[in-house]
XYZ file of C-alpha atoms in Angstrom:
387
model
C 84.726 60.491 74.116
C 85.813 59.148 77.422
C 84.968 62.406 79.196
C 81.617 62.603 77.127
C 80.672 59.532 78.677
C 81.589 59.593 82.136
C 79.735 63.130 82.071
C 76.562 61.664 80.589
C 77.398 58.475 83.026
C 76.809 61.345 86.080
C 74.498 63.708 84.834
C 71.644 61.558 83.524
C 70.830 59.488 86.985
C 71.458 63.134 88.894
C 68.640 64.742 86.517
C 66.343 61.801 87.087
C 66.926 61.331 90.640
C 66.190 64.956 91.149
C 62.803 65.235 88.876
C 61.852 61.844 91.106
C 62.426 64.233 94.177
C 60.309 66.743 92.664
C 57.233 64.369 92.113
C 57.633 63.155 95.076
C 57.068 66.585 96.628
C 54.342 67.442 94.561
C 52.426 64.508 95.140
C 53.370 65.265 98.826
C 49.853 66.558 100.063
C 49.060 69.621 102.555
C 48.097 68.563 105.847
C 44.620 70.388 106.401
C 43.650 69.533 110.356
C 40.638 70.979 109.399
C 39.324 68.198 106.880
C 39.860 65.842 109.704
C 36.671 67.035 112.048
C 39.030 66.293 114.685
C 38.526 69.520 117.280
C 40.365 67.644 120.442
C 43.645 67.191 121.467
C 44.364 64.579 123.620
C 48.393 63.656 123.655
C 50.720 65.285 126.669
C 53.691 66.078 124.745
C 56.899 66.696 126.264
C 58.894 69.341 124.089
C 62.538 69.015 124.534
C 64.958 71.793 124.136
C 68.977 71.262 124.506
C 71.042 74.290 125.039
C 74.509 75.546 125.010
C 75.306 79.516 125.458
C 72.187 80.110 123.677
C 71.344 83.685 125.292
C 70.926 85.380 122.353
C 68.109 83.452 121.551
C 66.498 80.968 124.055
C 64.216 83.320 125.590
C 62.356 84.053 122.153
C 62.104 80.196 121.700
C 60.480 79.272 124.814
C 57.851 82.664 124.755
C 57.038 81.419 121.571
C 56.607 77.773 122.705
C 54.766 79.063 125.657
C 52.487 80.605 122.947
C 51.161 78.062 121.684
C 47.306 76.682 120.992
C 48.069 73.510 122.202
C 46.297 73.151 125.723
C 49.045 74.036 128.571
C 48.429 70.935 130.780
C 48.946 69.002 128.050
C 52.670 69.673 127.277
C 55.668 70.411 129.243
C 58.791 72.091 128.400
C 61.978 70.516 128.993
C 65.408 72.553 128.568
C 68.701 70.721 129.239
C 71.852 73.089 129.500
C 74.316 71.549 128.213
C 77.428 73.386 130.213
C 76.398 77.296 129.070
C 78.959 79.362 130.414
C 76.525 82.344 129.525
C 73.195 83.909 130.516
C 71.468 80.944 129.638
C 70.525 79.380 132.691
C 69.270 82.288 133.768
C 67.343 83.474 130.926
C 65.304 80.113 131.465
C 64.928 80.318 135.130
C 63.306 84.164 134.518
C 60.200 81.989 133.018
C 58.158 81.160 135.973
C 55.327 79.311 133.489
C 54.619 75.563 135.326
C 55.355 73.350 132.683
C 58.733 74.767 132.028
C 61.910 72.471 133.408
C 65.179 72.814 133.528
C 67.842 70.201 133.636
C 71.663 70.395 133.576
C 73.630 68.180 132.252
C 75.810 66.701 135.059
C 79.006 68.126 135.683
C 81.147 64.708 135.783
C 80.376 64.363 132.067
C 82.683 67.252 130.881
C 85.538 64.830 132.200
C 84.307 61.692 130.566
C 84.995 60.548 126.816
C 81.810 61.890 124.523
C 81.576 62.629 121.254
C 77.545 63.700 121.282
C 76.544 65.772 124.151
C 73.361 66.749 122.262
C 72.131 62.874 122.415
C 72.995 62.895 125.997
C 71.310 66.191 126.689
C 67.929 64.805 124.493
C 68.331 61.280 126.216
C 68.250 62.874 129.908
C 65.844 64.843 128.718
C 63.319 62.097 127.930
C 64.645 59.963 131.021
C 62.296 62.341 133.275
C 59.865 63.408 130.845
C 55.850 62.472 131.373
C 54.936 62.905 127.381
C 53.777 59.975 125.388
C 55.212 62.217 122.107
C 58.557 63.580 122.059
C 58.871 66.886 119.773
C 62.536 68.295 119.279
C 63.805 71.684 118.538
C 66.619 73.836 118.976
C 67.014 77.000 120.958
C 67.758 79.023 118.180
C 64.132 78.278 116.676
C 61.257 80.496 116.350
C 57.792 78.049 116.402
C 54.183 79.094 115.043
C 51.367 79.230 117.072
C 49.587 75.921 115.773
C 53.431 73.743 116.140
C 52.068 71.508 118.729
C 48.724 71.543 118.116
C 49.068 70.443 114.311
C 52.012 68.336 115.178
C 49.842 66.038 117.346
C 46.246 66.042 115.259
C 49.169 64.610 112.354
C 49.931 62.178 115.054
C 46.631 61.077 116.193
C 45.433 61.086 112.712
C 48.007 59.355 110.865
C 48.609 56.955 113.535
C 52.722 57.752 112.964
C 55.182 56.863 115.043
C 57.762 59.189 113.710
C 57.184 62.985 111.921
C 59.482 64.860 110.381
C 58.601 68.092 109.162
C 59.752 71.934 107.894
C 62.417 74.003 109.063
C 63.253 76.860 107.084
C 66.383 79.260 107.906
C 65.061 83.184 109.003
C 66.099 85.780 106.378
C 68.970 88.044 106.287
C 68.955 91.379 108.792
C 69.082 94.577 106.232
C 71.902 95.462 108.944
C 74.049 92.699 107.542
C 76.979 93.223 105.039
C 76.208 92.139 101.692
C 78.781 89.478 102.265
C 76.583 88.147 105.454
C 73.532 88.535 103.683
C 74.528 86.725 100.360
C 76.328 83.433 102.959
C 72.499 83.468 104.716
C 70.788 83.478 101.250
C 73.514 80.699 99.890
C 72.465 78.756 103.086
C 68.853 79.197 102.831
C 68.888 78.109 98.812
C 71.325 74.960 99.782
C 68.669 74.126 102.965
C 65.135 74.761 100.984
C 66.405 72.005 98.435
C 67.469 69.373 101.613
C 63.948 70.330 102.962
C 62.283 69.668 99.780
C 64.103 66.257 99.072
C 63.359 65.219 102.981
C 59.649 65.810 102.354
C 59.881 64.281 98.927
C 62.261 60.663 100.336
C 59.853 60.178 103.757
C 56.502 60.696 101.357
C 58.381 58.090 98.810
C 59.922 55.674 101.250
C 62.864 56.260 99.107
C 65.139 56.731 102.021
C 65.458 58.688 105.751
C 65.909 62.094 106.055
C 65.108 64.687 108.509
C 66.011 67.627 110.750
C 66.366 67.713 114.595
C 64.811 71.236 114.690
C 61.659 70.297 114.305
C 60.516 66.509 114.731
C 58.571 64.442 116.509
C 58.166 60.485 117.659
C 57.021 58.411 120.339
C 58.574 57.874 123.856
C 57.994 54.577 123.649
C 59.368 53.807 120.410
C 62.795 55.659 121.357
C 63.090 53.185 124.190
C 61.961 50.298 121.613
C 64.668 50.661 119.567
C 67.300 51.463 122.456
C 67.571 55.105 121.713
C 70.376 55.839 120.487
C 72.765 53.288 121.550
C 74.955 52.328 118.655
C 75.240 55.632 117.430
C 76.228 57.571 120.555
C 79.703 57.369 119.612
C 78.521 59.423 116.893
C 79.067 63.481 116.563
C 75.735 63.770 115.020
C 73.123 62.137 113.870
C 70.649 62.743 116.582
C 67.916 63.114 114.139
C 68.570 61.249 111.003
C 70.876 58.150 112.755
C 67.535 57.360 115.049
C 64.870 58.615 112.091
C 67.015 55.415 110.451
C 67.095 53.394 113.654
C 62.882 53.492 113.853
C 62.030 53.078 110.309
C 63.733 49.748 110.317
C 60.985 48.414 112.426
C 58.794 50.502 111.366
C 59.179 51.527 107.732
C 55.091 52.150 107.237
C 54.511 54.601 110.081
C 56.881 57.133 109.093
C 55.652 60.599 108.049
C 56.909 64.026 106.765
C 54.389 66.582 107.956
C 54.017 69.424 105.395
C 52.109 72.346 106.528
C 52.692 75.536 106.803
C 51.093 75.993 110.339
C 54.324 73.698 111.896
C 57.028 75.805 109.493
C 59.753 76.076 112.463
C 62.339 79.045 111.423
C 66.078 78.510 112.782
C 68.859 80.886 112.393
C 71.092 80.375 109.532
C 75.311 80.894 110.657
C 76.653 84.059 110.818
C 79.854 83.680 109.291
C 81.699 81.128 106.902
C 83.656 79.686 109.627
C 80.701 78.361 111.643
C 78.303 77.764 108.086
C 81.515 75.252 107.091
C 81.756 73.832 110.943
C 77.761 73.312 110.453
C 78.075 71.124 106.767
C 80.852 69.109 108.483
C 79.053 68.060 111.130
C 76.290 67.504 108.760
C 78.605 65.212 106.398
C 80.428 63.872 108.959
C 77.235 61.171 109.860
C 77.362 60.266 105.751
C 79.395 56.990 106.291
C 77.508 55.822 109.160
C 74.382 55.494 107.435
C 73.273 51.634 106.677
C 70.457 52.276 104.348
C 72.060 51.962 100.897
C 69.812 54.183 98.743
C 71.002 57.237 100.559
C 74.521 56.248 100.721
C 74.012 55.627 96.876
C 72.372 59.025 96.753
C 75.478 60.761 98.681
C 78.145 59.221 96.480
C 76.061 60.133 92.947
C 76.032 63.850 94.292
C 79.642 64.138 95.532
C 81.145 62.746 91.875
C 78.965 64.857 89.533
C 80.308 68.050 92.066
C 84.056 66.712 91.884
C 83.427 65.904 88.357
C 82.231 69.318 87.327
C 85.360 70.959 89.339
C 87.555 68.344 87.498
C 86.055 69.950 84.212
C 86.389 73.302 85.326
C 90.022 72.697 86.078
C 90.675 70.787 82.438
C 88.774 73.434 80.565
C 91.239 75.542 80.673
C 93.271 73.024 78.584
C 90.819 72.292 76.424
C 88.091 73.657 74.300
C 85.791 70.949 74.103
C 85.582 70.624 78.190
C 84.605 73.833 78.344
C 81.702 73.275 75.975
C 80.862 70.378 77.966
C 81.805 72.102 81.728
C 78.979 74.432 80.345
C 76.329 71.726 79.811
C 76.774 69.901 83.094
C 76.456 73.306 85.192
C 73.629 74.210 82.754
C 71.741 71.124 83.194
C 72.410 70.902 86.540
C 71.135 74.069 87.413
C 67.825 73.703 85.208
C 67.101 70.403 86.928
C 67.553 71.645 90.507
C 65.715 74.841 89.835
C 62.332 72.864 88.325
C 62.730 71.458 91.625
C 62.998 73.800 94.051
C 60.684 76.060 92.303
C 57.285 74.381 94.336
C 59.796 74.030 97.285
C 60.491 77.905 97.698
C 56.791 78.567 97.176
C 55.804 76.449 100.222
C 58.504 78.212 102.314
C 57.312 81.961 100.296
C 61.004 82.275 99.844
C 60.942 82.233 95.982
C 62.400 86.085 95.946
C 65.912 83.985 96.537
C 65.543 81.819 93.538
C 67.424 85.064 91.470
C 70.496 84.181 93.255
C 70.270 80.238 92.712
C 72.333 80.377 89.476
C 74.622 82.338 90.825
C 75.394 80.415 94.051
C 76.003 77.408 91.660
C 80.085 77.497 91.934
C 80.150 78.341 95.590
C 77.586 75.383 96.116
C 79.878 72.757 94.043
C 83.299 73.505 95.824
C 81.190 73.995 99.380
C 79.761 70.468 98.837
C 83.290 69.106 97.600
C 85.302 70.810 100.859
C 82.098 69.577 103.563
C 82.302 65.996 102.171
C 85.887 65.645 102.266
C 86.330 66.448 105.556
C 83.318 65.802 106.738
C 85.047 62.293 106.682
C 88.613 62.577 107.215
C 88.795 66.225 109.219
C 87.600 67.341 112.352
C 85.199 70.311 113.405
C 84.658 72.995 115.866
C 81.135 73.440 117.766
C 79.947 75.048 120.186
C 83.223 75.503 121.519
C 83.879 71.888 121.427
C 86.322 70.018 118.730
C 85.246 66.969 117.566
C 86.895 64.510 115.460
């Protein structure tokens, strides 16, 4: 009875917290730019880039920045090497377009104590940059034509201070193993439902969320609320920590972009080693957050997943757990897949939705592992361990 209990005790908020995510994203409107009558673009943005032996892919970001229908004089492109020991300085030097700029970070900071090179490399970054609206991507990310120019008709529009909006990871090669491509799909099902509840918690107010590949806020503001002193001692968080930071003052003027026409596609990891390294870092911000609805959120999630591999474990003692290891996983599933359903059709990636049952064991001991050390392990990235 005990076990019934404590089951129903996780399952039943879990299944209503999740159908409130899925209203939320439904009521979540498509931005149409062209119900606004607005034909003009008047913001200088400053786009900022930060890099580390990103060869393999910088050059396709920046040609398809450079691409873009947003005015040229009216943004700038700001890369900031963080120490590449690759081709990457001089893949960005090749592009001779004006408003590209390159900045290194400075050598005597390899010696020095940091934890967050990425908020020092975006920080310098917007130190020298002219833009009244910062936009931030990564160099692994492939951008749409109409990325700036709907990004800042949201901004003029909505009068925001802060957008978050879509990222969506780039599907599998048909060169990759099946054991590649099923880790890419696992991490594009797991990242469709974060984008989904993101969209769903910033149209709801319910709590912060957001992805550094593809956001947006004003110079200003960053300087407003110090940038991101306080949480510089912090891995990561570059996003999220100062998405947090900026909604404190200004909780109304916070907005989650949804439109297809600023859908930025990143590059999902290549093997389980760096997908793991990836959720750490991820988890490892969890305990710094101060907003209590998403630490309540984070802490619901992690015991029905430790719960359900508790169950898994005791089934095999028992007769009845099994009966009831089969409801939770059943439910769960159901739940998440009602939700992610309208999700995967904004991204057009419903074709992966066959493998979402399927993926449900590998997702409940990933999400178990990530948490746990997350906050008491350390990670490897980019070459770097960090604690």
């Amino acid at each position: 009875m005990k076990i019934l209990s404590i089951s129903l005790i996780l399952l039943l908020p879990y299944i209503a917290l999740i159908l409130y995510y899925r209203q939320g994203w439904m009521s979540l409107k498509s931005y149409d730019p062209e119900s606004t009558g607005r034909k003009k673009n008047t913001t200088f943005i400053s786009v900022v880039v930060a890099a580390r032996n990103e060869e393999k892919n910088i050059g396709t970001c920046i040609e398809t920045i450079l691409n873009q229908t947003y005015p040229a004089h009216l943004f700038e492109i700001i890369i900031v090497d963080d120490h590449s020991t690759d081709a990457t300085v001089d893949i960005v030097k090749s592009f001779t377009a004006p408003n590209i700029r390159l900045v290194k970070l400075a050598e005597t900071e390899v010696g020095q104590k940091m934890n967050s090179y990425k908020k020092k490399a975006i920080e310098t970054a917007i130190n020298i940059s002219q833009g009244d609206l910062i936009i931030t991507t990564d160099a692994d990310c492939i951008l749409k034509p109409g990325w700036l120019e709907n990004m800042a008709l949201f901004y003029e529009e909505q009068k925001v201070v802060f957008i978050a909006a879509p990222v969506v990871y780039i599907d599998p090669s048909p060169k990759d193993s099946m054991f590649k491509k099923f880790l890419k799909i696992f991490q594009s099902l797991d990242f469709i439902m974060l984008q989904g509840i993101t969209g769903a918690s910033v149209h709801r107010k319910i709590h912060s969320m957001c992805n550094g590949a593809n956001l947006a806020y004003e110079k200003k503001i960053f300087y407003e609320v110090e940038g991101f002193k306080g949480i510089d001692g912090i891995a990561s968080g570059d996003d999220m920590l100062l998405m947090h930071k900026i909604q404190e003052k200004y909780p109304e003027r916070i907005g989650y972009l949804k439109s297809t026409n600023v859908i930025v596609q990143t590059q999902p990891a290549e093997t389980l080693k760096e997908f793991m390294n990836q959720r750490i870092r991820w988890a490892s911000k969890a305990d710094k957050y101060t907003d209590p609805k998403i630490t309540m959120v984070l802490v619901l999630v992690y015991l029905l997943n430790a719960w359900i591999f508790f169950m898994a474990v005791y089934s095999f003692f028992s007769k009845s757990a099994f009966h009831l290891l089969l409801l939770l996983i059943i439910s769960k599933t159901i739940v998440e897949i009602l939700f992610i359903l309208p999700v995967a059709r904004f991204f057009n990636k419903q074709k992966l939705l066959w493998w979402f049952a399927p993926a449900q064991p590998f997702h409940i001991i990933y999400t178990l592992i990530a948490g746990w050390l997350g906050k008491f392990g350390n990670y490897s990235w980019k070459g770097r361990t960090v604690k």
